[in-house]
Amino acid sequence: MSALVNSQAWQALSAQSRALAELSIGDLFAADGKRFEHFSLEAPGLFLDYSKNLVDRRTVGLLLDLARQQSLDASIARMFAGDHINHTENRAALHVALRNRSASPMLVDGCDVMPAIRKTLQRIREFSSSVRDGTVRGHTGSPFSRVVNIGIGGSDLGPAMVVEALGALREGGPDMRFVSNVDWTHLVGALRGADPASTLFIVSSKTFTTQETMTNASAAKDWVVSALGPDAVGAHFAAVSTNLRATAAFGIDPGRVFEFWDWVGGRYSLWSAIGLPIALAVGMDHFESLLDGAYAMDQHFREAPPERNLPVMMGLLGVWHTSFLGYRTQAVLPYAQSLSRFPAFLQQLDMESNGKRIDRYGAQVDYQTGPVVWGEPGTNGQHAFFQLLHQGTQIVPADFIVAARGEQELGPHHEMLLANCLAQSQALAFGKSQQEAREEMVRSGLSAEAADRLAPYRAFPGNRPSNTIMLDQIAPPALGALIAAYEHKVFVQAVVWSINPFDQWGVELGKQLASTLLSRLRKPGSEEGLDGSTRGLIRRARMFRNDAAPASGPG
């Protein structure tokens, strides 16, 4: 048994989970007439109701004890101080510096990084404004009407999610497309209907060697060159990278290369030059408002006492669900179509950060860490997977995210959206008994016999936990606060679980094997020596490919 599991705080929570097994969320509400007031809190831009979870005041106190035992306060201080908390890569994890809106320095290895950050933000402002107003044009003098961001992982998910979320603010900006998949159809789709003379590409790769990104970038370059000639490359490409030699060899003007730093993890990088597509899509003022909201949440995370700290409470509830109640997945349910990419963004943020089985000391953990994160927007999800949430055999904690005001209040739409969101969290928590279902059917005119037969099917067990996170409106400051809150939630969980949330060695093996298998796919006979499944699949793929016609190029 690990020291963590054997600790007093952990053992107390294990006992508490057994004690609460006899109760329901409904019982807790019945016992506390002010439960909503006792189990909700506010932070800049966000309101969190966590009353519909199987926790009481003792549970919260014990979770806070666990956080103190794991030195959460000290870990937060170390992150903001620029310490090398990413110990397996010997780096700081100082993404909070990217949205530091104060005049205070932030240090990495004794060096204040804020001057370089402010310089990069100014360069982003100048370039994005010049593209948007038509000052910067293509090789033939055409203004840019389409921008294609080529990246993968954090270089795609974050900016793509924010651009979609702030779509109502995109008036006057170029048509923004994102390409991440090395599947040819992703690039073809992004270029469909585009004119090379008015298309700008951003290649986002820290090393400028990422295989999928560079394959897509090379195809985009060929597309430009075939239409406009080799001299056009410099006018139609920009890059976010640290590898100036490689960007220059590609043909990108050094003045169009935007830097970011090794103390910025990919999934935490949308606040950096990786966010250039955001500034191009909605304008730099809105991008900086996004930073403002995140900074306000950072200050709350640093300063609010743990019991009133929104990200801390979100993180501790996640630990409670995963490690003590045994829930293996987490549903993220934004009741906002503009947040349709938010669950996918959180999948990387949470699962790449905390999907770990080795602790900070190199030992294998003996407790559950990161859950499987998934979700889709409401209300469409209600007609898809909510059946399982309400009546399935698995209990899935859910985060409902909703804005009090719509981006555009047209007709009854937003009130209907709000009502559906609140109804679903209510139904999950309190359910409907067989007796209630039977009486309801009889009142509607069904016979007592038929009601008895159907009652088991129409009953809802309830006691399904959820949080409700409410924003005033989907706007840059609130969105920034929401993203930062989840970043800090993930960090809180990692500290409690004693794992490093800032490395991602789990993505490396598949990439290494893919490099080797690429050459084997191209050379008959080279598959010998592989395992039987991979060998057989290579041969089968080669058979199909030999029968197929050549694919056409993009556009």
Coordinates of C-alpha atoms in Angstrom, one line a residue:
M1 CA 0.0 0.0 0.0
S2 CA 1.4 3.4 -1.0
A3 CA 2.1 6.1 1.6
L4 CA -0.7 8.2 0.1
V5 CA -3.4 5.4 0.4
N6 CA -2.1 4.6 3.9
S7 CA -2.2 8.2 5.0
Q8 CA -4.7 9.4 7.7
A9 CA -6.4 11.8 5.3
W10 CA -6.9 9.2 2.6
Q11 CA -8.2 6.5 5.1
A12 CA -10.6 9.0 6.6
L13 CA -12.1 9.7 3.1
S14 CA -12.3 6.0 2.4
A15 CA -14.4 5.6 5.5
Q16 CA -16.5 8.6 4.6
S17 CA -17.3 7.1 1.2
R18 CA -18.6 4.0 2.9
A19 CA -20.7 6.0 5.4
L20 CA -22.3 8.0 2.6
A21 CA -23.1 4.9 0.6
E22 CA -26.3 4.6 2.7
L23 CA -27.5 8.1 1.8
S24 CA -28.6 9.8 -1.4
I25 CA -28.3 13.3 -2.8
G26 CA -32.0 13.7 -2.1
D27 CA -31.4 12.7 1.6
L28 CA -28.7 15.4 1.9
F29 CA -31.0 18.1 0.5
A30 CA -33.8 17.0 2.9
A31 CA -31.4 17.3 5.8
D32 CA -30.1 20.8 4.9
G33 CA -32.6 23.5 3.9
K34 CA -29.7 25.8 2.9
R35 CA -27.7 23.2 1.0
F36 CA -27.5 25.3 -2.1
E37 CA -26.0 28.2 -0.2
H38 CA -23.6 25.9 1.7
F39 CA -22.3 24.1 -1.4
S40 CA -21.9 26.8 -4.1
L41 CA -19.3 29.5 -4.6
E42 CA -18.3 32.2 -6.9
A43 CA -15.2 33.3 -8.7
P44 CA -14.5 36.0 -11.3
G45 CA -16.8 35.3 -14.2
L46 CA -18.2 31.9 -12.9
F47 CA -20.6 30.5 -10.4
L48 CA -20.3 26.9 -9.3
D49 CA -23.2 24.9 -7.8
Y50 CA -21.8 21.6 -6.4
S51 CA -24.7 20.9 -4.1
K52 CA -25.9 18.0 -6.3
N53 CA -22.9 15.8 -5.3
L54 CA -22.8 13.1 -2.7
V55 CA -20.9 15.2 -0.2
D56 CA -21.6 16.8 3.1
R57 CA -19.7 19.2 5.2
R58 CA -17.6 16.5 6.7
T59 CA -16.7 15.2 3.3
V60 CA -15.6 18.7 2.1
G61 CA -13.5 19.1 5.3
L62 CA -11.8 15.8 4.8
L63 CA -11.0 16.6 1.2
L64 CA -9.5 19.9 2.3
D65 CA -7.4 17.9 4.9
L66 CA -6.2 15.8 2.0
A67 CA -5.2 18.9 0.0
R68 CA -3.3 20.2 3.0
Q69 CA -1.6 16.9 3.6
Q70 CA -0.4 16.9 -0.1
S71 CA 0.9 20.5 0.3
L72 CA -1.4 22.0 -2.3
D73 CA -0.8 25.6 -1.2
A74 CA 3.0 25.1 -1.6
S75 CA 2.6 23.5 -5.0
I76 CA 0.5 26.4 -6.2
A77 CA 3.1 28.8 -5.0
R78 CA 5.8 26.8 -6.7
M79 CA 4.0 26.9 -10.0
F80 CA 3.5 30.7 -9.9
A81 CA 7.2 31.1 -8.8
G82 CA 8.4 29.3 -12.0
D83 CA 10.0 26.4 -10.2
H84 CA 10.7 23.3 -12.3
I85 CA 7.6 21.4 -11.2
N86 CA 7.7 19.4 -14.5
H87 CA 10.4 17.3 -12.9
T88 CA 10.6 14.6 -15.6
E89 CA 11.6 17.2 -18.2
N90 CA 13.3 19.6 -15.7
R91 CA 11.1 22.5 -16.7
A92 CA 8.9 25.1 -15.2
A93 CA 5.2 25.1 -16.1
L94 CA 4.5 28.8 -16.2
H95 CA 1.6 29.2 -18.6
V96 CA 0.1 31.6 -16.1
A97 CA 2.7 34.1 -17.1
L98 CA 1.2 34.3 -20.6
R99 CA -1.9 36.0 -19.2
N100 CA -0.2 38.0 -16.4
R101 CA -1.9 41.3 -16.8
S102 CA -0.1 43.0 -13.9
A103 CA 3.2 44.8 -13.9
S104 CA 4.8 42.2 -11.7
P105 CA 7.7 40.1 -13.0
M106 CA 7.4 36.4 -13.4
L107 CA 10.6 34.4 -13.3
V108 CA 12.0 31.3 -14.9
D109 CA 15.5 30.4 -13.8
G110 CA 15.9 33.9 -12.3
C111 CA 14.9 35.6 -15.6
D112 CA 11.8 37.8 -15.9
V113 CA 9.9 36.3 -18.9
M114 CA 7.3 39.2 -19.0
P115 CA 9.3 41.5 -21.4
A116 CA 9.4 38.7 -24.0
I117 CA 5.8 37.8 -23.5
R118 CA 4.7 41.4 -23.9
K119 CA 6.8 41.8 -27.1
T120 CA 5.2 38.7 -28.6
L121 CA 1.7 40.0 -27.8
Q122 CA 2.5 43.3 -29.5
R123 CA 3.8 41.4 -32.5
I124 CA 0.6 39.4 -32.6
R125 CA -1.4 42.6 -32.4
E126 CA 0.4 44.2 -35.3
F127 CA 0.3 41.2 -37.6
S128 CA -3.3 40.2 -36.9
S129 CA -4.5 43.8 -37.3
S130 CA -2.6 44.1 -40.5
V131 CA -4.1 40.9 -41.9
R132 CA -7.6 41.9 -40.8
D133 CA -7.5 45.4 -42.3
G134 CA -5.9 44.3 -45.5
T135 CA -2.5 46.0 -45.0
V136 CA -0.7 42.6 -45.2
R137 CA -1.7 40.9 -48.5
G138 CA -0.8 37.9 -50.5
H139 CA 1.8 37.6 -53.3
T140 CA -0.5 39.0 -56.0
G141 CA -1.8 41.8 -53.8
S142 CA -5.1 40.1 -52.7
P143 CA -6.2 40.6 -49.1
F144 CA -6.4 37.4 -47.1
S145 CA -10.0 36.1 -46.9
R146 CA -9.1 32.6 -45.5
V147 CA -6.6 31.6 -42.9
V148 CA -5.7 27.9 -42.3
N149 CA -4.0 26.9 -39.1
I150 CA -1.9 23.8 -39.4
G151 CA -1.1 22.2 -36.1
I152 CA -2.0 19.2 -33.9
G153 CA -2.8 18.6 -30.2
G154 CA -2.4 21.8 -28.2
S155 CA -1.5 23.7 -31.3
D156 CA -5.0 22.9 -32.7
L157 CA -7.5 22.1 -29.9
G158 CA -7.1 25.3 -27.9
P159 CA -7.3 27.9 -30.6
A160 CA -9.9 26.0 -32.6
M161 CA -12.1 25.7 -29.5
V162 CA -11.8 29.4 -28.7
V163 CA -12.4 30.6 -32.3
E164 CA -15.6 28.5 -32.3
A165 CA -16.7 29.7 -28.9
L166 CA -16.3 33.4 -29.9
G167 CA -17.8 33.0 -33.3
A168 CA -20.4 35.7 -32.6
L169 CA -17.4 38.2 -32.5
R170 CA -15.9 37.2 -35.8
E171 CA -17.4 40.0 -37.9
G172 CA -14.7 41.4 -40.2
G173 CA -12.2 38.6 -39.7
P174 CA -11.1 36.1 -42.2
D175 CA -12.6 32.7 -42.6
M176 CA -10.7 30.6 -40.2
R177 CA -10.0 26.9 -40.8
F178 CA -8.0 24.3 -38.7
V179 CA -6.1 21.3 -40.0
S180 CA -4.7 18.8 -37.6
N181 CA -5.3 15.3 -39.0
V182 CA -2.7 13.9 -41.4
D183 CA -5.7 12.3 -43.1
W184 CA -5.6 14.0 -46.5
T185 CA -9.3 14.9 -46.4
H186 CA -8.8 17.3 -43.5
L187 CA -6.6 19.6 -45.6
V188 CA -8.7 19.1 -48.7
G189 CA -11.8 20.2 -46.8
A190 CA -10.0 23.3 -45.4
L191 CA -9.0 24.4 -48.8
R192 CA -12.2 23.6 -50.6
G193 CA -13.4 26.8 -52.4
A194 CA -10.2 28.7 -51.3
D195 CA -8.2 30.9 -53.7
P196 CA -4.4 30.5 -53.2
A197 CA -4.0 34.2 -53.8
S198 CA -6.0 35.1 -50.7
T199 CA -5.1 32.2 -48.4
L200 CA -2.7 32.5 -45.5
F201 CA -1.3 29.5 -43.6
I202 CA -0.1 29.4 -40.0
V203 CA 2.2 26.4 -39.2
S204 CA 2.2 25.8 -35.5
S205 CA 5.0 23.5 -34.3
K206 CA 7.4 24.3 -31.5
T207 CA 10.2 22.2 -33.1
F208 CA 8.9 22.5 -36.7
T209 CA 9.5 18.7 -37.0
T210 CA 6.1 17.3 -35.9
Q211 CA 5.4 14.7 -38.5
E212 CA 1.7 15.2 -39.1
T213 CA 2.0 19.0 -39.0
M214 CA 4.9 19.2 -41.4
T215 CA 3.3 16.7 -43.8
N216 CA 0.3 18.9 -44.0
A217 CA 2.4 22.1 -44.2
S218 CA 4.4 20.7 -47.1
A219 CA 1.2 19.8 -49.0
A220 CA -0.1 23.3 -48.4
K221 CA 3.2 24.8 -49.7
D222 CA 2.9 22.7 -52.8
W223 CA -0.6 24.0 -53.3
V224 CA 0.6 27.6 -53.1
V225 CA 3.6 27.0 -55.3
S226 CA 1.7 25.2 -58.0
A227 CA -0.7 28.2 -58.3
L228 CA 1.5 31.2 -57.6
G229 CA 5.1 30.0 -58.0
P230 CA 7.9 29.4 -55.4
D231 CA 8.4 33.1 -54.7
A232 CA 4.9 33.3 -53.1
V233 CA 5.7 31.1 -50.1
G234 CA 7.0 33.9 -47.9
A235 CA 3.9 36.0 -48.4
H236 CA 1.4 33.1 -47.7
F237 CA 2.9 31.5 -44.6
A238 CA 3.6 32.4 -41.0
A239 CA 4.8 30.1 -38.2
V240 CA 4.6 29.7 -34.5
S241 CA 7.9 27.9 -33.6
T242 CA 11.3 28.1 -31.9
N243 CA 13.2 26.6 -34.8
L244 CA 14.2 29.6 -36.9
R245 CA 16.5 27.6 -39.1
A246 CA 13.8 25.2 -40.1
T247 CA 11.2 27.9 -40.7
A248 CA 13.7 29.8 -42.9
A249 CA 14.5 26.6 -44.9
F250 CA 10.7 26.2 -45.4
G251 CA 10.6 29.7 -46.9
I252 CA 9.0 31.7 -44.0
D253 CA 10.1 35.2 -43.4
P254 CA 11.7 35.5 -39.9
G255 CA 9.4 38.5 -39.3
R256 CA 6.4 36.1 -39.5
V257 CA 7.7 33.6 -37.0
F258 CA 6.3 34.0 -33.5
E259 CA 8.0 32.4 -30.6
F260 CA 6.9 30.5 -27.5
W261 CA 8.9 28.8 -24.8
D262 CA 9.7 25.3 -23.5
W263 CA 8.0 26.2 -20.2
V264 CA 4.7 26.3 -22.0
G265 CA 3.1 22.9 -22.5
G266 CA 1.1 22.4 -25.7
R267 CA -2.2 21.9 -24.0
Y268 CA -1.7 25.1 -22.0
S269 CA -0.5 27.2 -24.9
L270 CA -3.5 28.9 -26.4
W271 CA -2.6 32.0 -24.4
S272 CA 0.7 32.2 -26.3
A273 CA 1.5 32.8 -29.9
I274 CA -0.4 29.6 -30.5
G275 CA -3.4 31.8 -30.0
L276 CA -2.5 33.8 -33.1
P277 CA -5.6 32.3 -35.0
I278 CA -7.8 33.7 -32.2
A279 CA -6.5 37.2 -32.7
L280 CA -6.9 36.8 -36.5
A281 CA -10.4 35.6 -36.2
V282 CA -11.9 37.9 -33.5
G283 CA -9.3 40.7 -33.2
M284 CA -6.6 41.3 -30.6
D285 CA -8.8 43.3 -28.2
H286 CA -11.0 40.2 -27.7
F287 CA -7.9 38.0 -27.4
E288 CA -6.6 40.2 -24.6
S289 CA -10.0 40.2 -22.9
L290 CA -9.7 36.4 -22.9
L291 CA -6.3 36.8 -21.1
D292 CA -7.9 39.2 -18.7
G293 CA -10.5 36.6 -17.7
A294 CA -7.9 33.9 -17.2
Y295 CA -5.7 36.3 -15.1
A296 CA -8.7 37.1 -12.8
M297 CA -9.1 33.3 -12.3
D298 CA -5.4 32.9 -11.6
Q299 CA -5.6 35.5 -8.9
H300 CA -8.6 33.8 -7.4
F301 CA -6.8 30.5 -7.5
R302 CA -3.7 32.0 -5.7
E303 CA -5.5 34.0 -3.1
A304 CA -8.9 32.5 -2.2
P305 CA -9.0 30.2 0.8
P306 CA -9.3 26.6 -0.2
E307 CA -12.9 26.2 1.0
R308 CA -14.0 29.2 -1.2
N309 CA -11.6 28.4 -4.1
L310 CA -13.5 27.4 -7.2
P311 CA -10.8 25.4 -9.0
V312 CA -9.7 23.8 -5.8
M313 CA -13.2 22.6 -5.1
M314 CA -13.6 21.3 -8.6
G315 CA -10.4 19.4 -8.4
L316 CA -11.2 17.9 -5.0
L317 CA -14.6 16.8 -6.1
G318 CA -12.9 15.1 -9.1
V319 CA -10.6 13.2 -6.7
W320 CA -13.6 12.2 -4.6
H321 CA -15.4 10.9 -7.6
T322 CA -12.5 9.1 -9.2
S323 CA -10.5 7.7 -6.3
F324 CA -13.1 7.2 -3.6
L325 CA -16.4 6.6 -5.3
G326 CA -15.0 4.7 -8.2
Y327 CA -16.5 6.7 -11.1
R328 CA -14.3 6.1 -14.1
T329 CA -15.6 8.8 -16.5
Q330 CA -16.5 12.5 -16.5
A331 CA -19.1 14.0 -18.8
V332 CA -18.7 17.6 -19.8
L333 CA -22.1 19.0 -21.1
P334 CA -22.0 22.6 -22.3
Y335 CA -25.4 24.0 -22.9
A336 CA -24.0 26.3 -25.6
Q337 CA -23.5 25.4 -29.2
S338 CA -20.5 27.8 -29.3
L339 CA -18.8 25.5 -26.8
S340 CA -19.1 22.4 -29.0
R341 CA -15.3 21.9 -29.1
F342 CA -14.9 22.4 -25.3
P343 CA -15.2 18.7 -24.3
A344 CA -12.6 17.8 -26.9
F345 CA -10.3 20.5 -25.6
L346 CA -10.8 19.2 -22.0
Q347 CA -10.1 15.6 -23.1
Q348 CA -6.5 16.6 -23.9
L349 CA -6.2 19.0 -21.0
D350 CA -7.3 16.4 -18.4
M351 CA -6.4 13.0 -19.9
E352 CA -3.0 13.9 -21.3
S353 CA -2.2 15.6 -18.0
N354 CA -3.5 13.2 -15.4
G355 CA -3.7 9.9 -17.3
K356 CA -0.7 8.6 -15.4
R357 CA 0.2 5.5 -13.5
I358 CA 3.6 6.5 -12.1
D359 CA 3.9 9.0 -9.3
R360 CA 6.4 11.7 -8.7
Y361 CA 8.7 9.3 -7.0
G362 CA 8.8 6.8 -9.8
A363 CA 6.4 4.3 -8.2
Q364 CA 3.3 2.8 -9.7
V365 CA 0.2 4.2 -8.1
D366 CA -2.4 2.0 -6.3
Y367 CA -5.3 4.3 -6.8
Q368 CA -7.4 5.6 -9.7
T369 CA -6.1 8.8 -11.3
G370 CA -7.4 10.6 -14.4
P371 CA -11.0 9.8 -15.5
V372 CA -12.1 9.4 -19.1
V373 CA -13.5 12.8 -20.2
W374 CA -16.1 13.0 -22.8
G375 CA -19.2 15.0 -23.8
E376 CA -21.2 16.9 -26.3
P377 CA -23.4 20.0 -26.2
G378 CA -26.9 20.0 -24.9
T379 CA -29.7 19.8 -25.9
N380 CA -28.6 17.4 -28.7
G381 CA -26.9 15.1 -26.2
Q382 CA -30.2 14.6 -24.4
H383 CA -31.4 12.7 -27.5
A384 CA -28.2 10.6 -27.7
F385 CA -26.4 9.4 -24.6
F386 CA -28.4 10.9 -21.7
Q387 CA -30.3 7.6 -21.6
L388 CA -27.2 6.0 -20.1
L389 CA -26.6 8.9 -17.7
H390 CA -30.1 8.6 -16.3
Q391 CA -30.9 4.9 -16.3
G392 CA -27.6 3.1 -17.2
T393 CA -25.6 0.8 -14.9
Q394 CA -22.7 3.3 -14.7
I395 CA -22.7 6.4 -12.7
V396 CA -21.1 9.3 -14.6
P397 CA -20.5 12.6 -12.8
A398 CA -21.4 15.5 -15.1
D399 CA -20.4 19.1 -15.4
F400 CA -23.2 21.2 -16.8
I401 CA -21.9 24.5 -18.3
V402 CA -24.5 27.2 -19.2
A403 CA -24.7 30.9 -19.7
A404 CA -27.4 32.9 -18.0
R405 CA -27.8 35.1 -21.1
G406 CA -27.6 34.1 -24.7
E407 CA -25.1 35.6 -27.2
Q408 CA -28.2 36.6 -29.2
E409 CA -31.5 36.6 -27.4
L410 CA -33.9 35.7 -30.3
G411 CA -37.3 34.3 -29.3
P412 CA -37.6 31.7 -26.6
H413 CA -34.4 29.8 -27.5
H414 CA -32.2 30.7 -24.6
E415 CA -34.8 30.3 -21.9
M416 CA -35.6 26.8 -23.3
L417 CA -31.8 26.0 -23.2
L418 CA -31.6 27.1 -19.6
A419 CA -34.7 25.2 -18.6
N420 CA -33.3 22.0 -20.2
C421 CA -30.0 22.3 -18.5
L422 CA -31.5 22.8 -15.1
A423 CA -34.0 20.1 -15.6
Q424 CA -31.3 17.5 -16.6
S425 CA -29.2 18.2 -13.5
Q426 CA -32.4 18.0 -11.3
A427 CA -33.4 14.7 -12.9
L428 CA -30.0 13.2 -12.5
A429 CA -29.9 14.1 -8.8
F430 CA -33.4 13.3 -7.7
G431 CA -34.8 10.9 -10.2
K432 CA -38.3 9.5 -10.1
S433 CA -39.4 6.4 -8.0
Q434 CA -41.5 3.6 -9.4
Q435 CA -44.4 4.7 -7.3
E436 CA -44.1 8.2 -8.6
A437 CA -43.9 6.9 -12.2
R438 CA -47.0 4.6 -11.6
E439 CA -49.1 7.5 -10.1
E440 CA -48.2 9.8 -13.0
M441 CA -49.3 7.2 -15.6
V442 CA -52.5 6.5 -13.8
R443 CA -53.3 10.3 -13.7
S444 CA -52.7 10.4 -17.4
G445 CA -55.4 7.8 -18.0
L446 CA -53.4 4.6 -18.2
S447 CA -54.9 1.5 -16.4
A448 CA -53.5 0.5 -13.1
E449 CA -52.3 -2.8 -14.6
A450 CA -50.4 -1.1 -17.4
A451 CA -49.0 1.4 -15.0
D452 CA -47.7 -1.4 -12.8
R453 CA -46.1 -3.1 -15.8
L454 CA -44.4 0.0 -17.1
A455 CA -43.3 1.6 -13.8
P456 CA -39.9 -0.1 -13.6
Y457 CA -39.1 1.2 -17.1
R458 CA -40.2 4.8 -16.3
A459 CA -38.4 5.1 -13.0
F460 CA -35.2 7.0 -12.6
P461 CA -32.8 6.0 -9.8
G462 CA -31.4 9.5 -9.4
N463 CA -28.4 10.0 -7.1
R464 CA -26.3 10.9 -10.1
P465 CA -23.8 13.6 -9.2
S466 CA -23.3 16.8 -11.2
N467 CA -21.9 20.3 -11.0
T468 CA -23.5 23.3 -12.7
I469 CA -21.1 26.0 -13.8
M470 CA -22.9 29.2 -14.8
L471 CA -21.5 32.1 -16.8
D472 CA -23.2 35.4 -17.4
Q473 CA -22.6 35.1 -21.1
I474 CA -20.2 33.4 -23.5
A475 CA -17.8 36.3 -23.9
P476 CA -14.0 36.5 -23.9
P477 CA -13.5 37.3 -20.1
A478 CA -15.8 34.6 -18.9
L479 CA -14.4 32.0 -21.4
G480 CA -10.9 32.8 -20.3
A481 CA -11.9 32.3 -16.7
L482 CA -13.6 29.0 -17.5
I483 CA -10.6 27.6 -19.3
A484 CA -8.2 28.7 -16.6
A485 CA -10.5 27.2 -13.9
Y486 CA -10.3 23.8 -15.6
E487 CA -6.5 24.1 -16.0
H488 CA -6.2 24.7 -12.3
K489 CA -8.7 21.9 -11.5
V490 CA -6.4 19.5 -13.4
F491 CA -3.4 20.8 -11.4
V492 CA -5.1 20.3 -8.1
Q493 CA -6.0 16.7 -8.9
A494 CA -2.4 16.0 -10.0
V495 CA -1.0 17.4 -6.7
V496 CA -3.4 15.3 -4.7
W497 CA -2.5 12.2 -6.7
S498 CA 1.2 13.0 -6.6
I499 CA 1.7 12.8 -10.3
N500 CA 3.2 15.2 -12.9
P501 CA 0.5 16.7 -15.1
F502 CA 2.9 18.5 -17.4
D503 CA 4.7 15.7 -19.3
Q504 CA 3.1 13.3 -21.8
W505 CA 5.4 10.4 -22.4
G506 CA 2.4 8.2 -23.2
V507 CA 2.1 9.7 -26.7
E508 CA 5.7 8.9 -27.7
L509 CA 5.7 5.1 -28.3
G510 CA 3.0 5.2 -30.9
K511 CA 4.8 8.0 -32.7
Q512 CA 8.1 6.1 -32.7
L513 CA 6.4 2.9 -34.0
A514 CA 4.6 4.9 -36.7
S515 CA 7.9 6.2 -38.0
T516 CA 9.3 2.7 -38.4
L517 CA 6.1 1.3 -39.9
L518 CA 5.9 4.0 -42.5
S519 CA 9.0 2.7 -44.3
R520 CA 7.7 -0.9 -43.9
L521 CA 4.4 0.0 -45.5
R522 CA 6.3 1.2 -48.6
K523 CA 8.6 -1.8 -49.0
P524 CA 7.2 -5.3 -49.6
G525 CA 8.8 -7.9 -47.5
S526 CA 10.0 -5.5 -44.8
E527 CA 7.2 -6.5 -42.5
E528 CA 8.9 -9.7 -41.6
G529 CA 9.9 -9.9 -37.9
L530 CA 6.8 -7.9 -36.8
D531 CA 4.1 -9.4 -34.6
G532 CA 1.5 -11.4 -36.5
S533 CA -1.3 -8.8 -36.3
T534 CA 0.8 -5.9 -37.5
R535 CA 2.4 -8.0 -40.2
G536 CA -1.0 -9.2 -41.5
L537 CA -2.5 -5.7 -41.4
I538 CA 0.4 -4.3 -43.4
R539 CA 0.0 -7.0 -46.1
R540 CA -3.8 -6.4 -46.2
A541 CA -3.4 -2.7 -46.5
R542 CA -0.8 -3.1 -49.3
M543 CA -3.3 -5.3 -51.2
F544 CA -6.0 -2.7 -51.0
R545 CA -3.7 0.1 -51.9
N546 CA -2.4 -1.7 -55.0
D547 CA -6.0 -1.9 -56.3
A548 CA -6.8 1.8 -55.6
A549 CA -6.5 4.7 -58.0
P550 CA -4.1 7.5 -57.1
A551 CA -5.6 10.3 -54.9
S552 CA -5.9 13.8 -56.3
G553 CA -4.3 16.8 -54.6
P554 CA -6.0 19.4 -52.4
G555 CA -8.4 21.8 -54.2

